[in-house]
Amino acid sequence: MMDWILGHYNYWLVIIIMMAGFYTVISQGNLIKKIAGLNIFQVSVFMLYISVSNVKGGAAPIIESDVSLYSNPLPHVLILTAIVVGVATTSLGLALVVRIKEAYGTIEEDDIHNQDQSL
Amino acid sequence: MIEAHLSLLLVVLPLLAAPVIAILPNGRLPWAVSTLVSFAVFAMACLQLINVSTGNVISYELGGWAPPWGIEYRIDAANALVALIVAAIAAVTLPYALYSVEKEIPQKQLSLFYSAFMLCLTGLLGITQTGDIFNLFVFLEISSLSTYALISLGSKRQALTAAYQYLIMGTIGATFFLIGVGLLYAMTGTLNMLDLAERLPALTEHRTVQTGFAFIMVGFALKLALFPLHLWLPNAYTYAPSVITVFLAATATKVAVYVMLRVMFSVFGFSFIEGSPTDEIFLLLCVAGILLMSFYAIYQQDSKRLLAYSSVAQIGYMMLGLGFGSVLGVTATLVHLFNHALMKGALFMAIGAIIYRIGSSNIDTMAGLGKRMPWTFAAIIIGGLSLIGVPGTAGFISKWYLVLAAMEQQNWLIIGVILIGSLLAVIYVWKLIEALYFKPANETAHANVNEAPLMLLIPTWILVIANIYFGLNTELTVGTAEQAVKLLLPSAY
């Protein structure tokens, strides 16, 4: 049992980070904190991919004459793409927050909601 | 030569056009270029559909790398039909955009607006073309990111919060999809949909595969605004610029439904779906969505929001077909994808024409304008009839196939829900018509309001006529859908 728990430590880490990020997105009213939470949530998925790519006893995926077992390089490439997507999402989200701050004078969800309701 | 690369060109042309349009001077040039591109894309999508309509499948290897290692574009009747919907709506929306966008978007943002529009088109077409599930994620994010930017350009400040809300929900949906793909990759070691379909049947009992399936389904349920994950949709549709509302309502959710269909039936396969509770869950959510969202629509004071809630209800009809998991059900889904794009496109365009004249989408402000804008008003009536599902319109064909699919399974409850949903649609469509025709116009504020310009009316009427045409001639819609279902559900034949 203990071996099973410790043997899957990478997945536990992923789940903890994932839930921390997801909870932040849901619970926080501050728009910047929401974006931060979203980022943490995405990073956990990157870690899931990267940890899956590791092959036990495998070397770094660079062709060498005396190595026969390599780790899988493909997930790294996939995640490189996903990181770019994440950066774009974050920057667009932050740009929207700047515009929201200009339009409403606040970045707290409740205040924004109240301002829209009072119209 | 060109013929062989058609499937790729369809995606690459708008992708290359986007940066070119971004550096063009503001004015009418960016509009002209993007309209030309959309016409070219439409022509290519038609050719592609003709190529696959006989039942054959196009496989295109990107960069000459053989699948499953390289990325493959794999086109059958289902892809080609959805790609045609996207391309056709873009080709109709862009001519409409000229005046409407000049009125709603600041002059200095015009070239960037059309550039983002092209990126959105690229993403949506890419999703329909690709046969690689990770490539699909990338295209999904291309279309989503440009959509967030386009929504935020709406003239009211609520557009910003609507775009932000959609960004958060959309990213959660896309990340869920990514988790699902990661779990499938961990189990099978492949990302090619065809390859996945070959390896998954041996693993259906495995918990990781089932979890991956659940993540993908929830992720896309968010993207296609399946009740109760629809919360981003009403605000996004209400506050986006008119043109963007037309384009999104007619394409974005349809493409997401297509992905759902592809993942459920092509990747996981019919037997996996039958063994899972997916169909029961979908049926339950669809029934709740159709009834509740139609009620919500009745109580809206804003015409765009009314139609947005109606859209969520209509997505329920599309997913009902998937929930049946039968040949008739999936046919109904594909037919309704096409027909709903036509009716919602026409309705949002007509509402956009009224907004162009009076600058408001509030139903009370629109009172009495039906007599001043008879052609726009007639478009709303016919679009509304199609939404209700009156015989002779495209909407009737969709509902007919849905009811047939429900009768086949003797599911009388669902038939009742479809009928009640249609009755509720009568009420909310009537609400628009009553305000527009039977209420007195505000003589002081709208004394000079007259018919919308032809540049807005012609695209609207193209869609209105399409609504009637595809209500009478179902060769293209039902014929292609049946062809697609043969490939999606081979075991059911």
PDB file of C-alpha atoms in Angstrom, chain B residues 45 68 91 100 103 108 122 135 145 156 185 200-201 238-239 368 370 412 442 453 483:
ATOM      1  CA  ALA B  45     -15.189  23.623 -48.656  1.00  0.00           C
ATOM      2  CA  PRO B  68       0.328   7.874 -37.038  1.00  0.00           C
ATOM      3  CA  ALA B  91     -18.698  33.872 -46.443  1.00  0.00           C
ATOM      4  CA  SER B 100     -22.153  46.753 -39.061  1.00  0.00           C
ATOM      5  CA  LYS B 103     -20.638  51.317 -36.808  1.00  0.00           C
ATOM      6  CA  LYS B 108      -8.326  52.210 -35.630  1.00  0.00           C
ATOM      7  CA  THR B 122      -8.605  29.170 -39.116  1.00  0.00           C
ATOM      8  CA  ASN B 135      -3.598  19.160 -33.127  1.00  0.00           C
ATOM      9  CA  LEU B 145      -8.270  32.994 -28.014  1.00  0.00           C
ATOM     10  CA  LYS B 156     -20.573  48.097 -23.907  1.00  0.00           C
ATOM     11  CA  TYR B 185      -1.813   9.076 -24.649  1.00  0.00           C
ATOM     12  CA  LEU B 200      -8.787   1.686 -27.330  1.00  0.00           C
ATOM     13  CA  PRO B 201     -11.201  -1.274 -27.654  1.00  0.00           C
ATOM     14  CA  THR B 238     -25.345  39.504 -25.822  1.00  0.00           C
ATOM     15  CA  TYR B 239     -22.375  41.853 -25.574  1.00  0.00           C
ATOM     16  CA  GLY B 368     -43.057  49.114 -33.596  1.00  0.00           C
ATOM     17  CA  GLY B 370     -41.409  46.028 -37.799  1.00  0.00           C
ATOM     18  CA  TRP B 412     -42.441   9.161 -25.525  1.00  0.00           C
ATOM     19  CA  ASN B 442     -41.502  55.568 -30.261  1.00  0.00           C
ATOM     20  CA  PRO B 453     -29.103  49.001 -45.980  1.00  0.00           C
ATOM     21  CA  GLN B 483     -23.351   9.324 -45.492  1.00  0.00           C
TER      22      GLN B 483
END
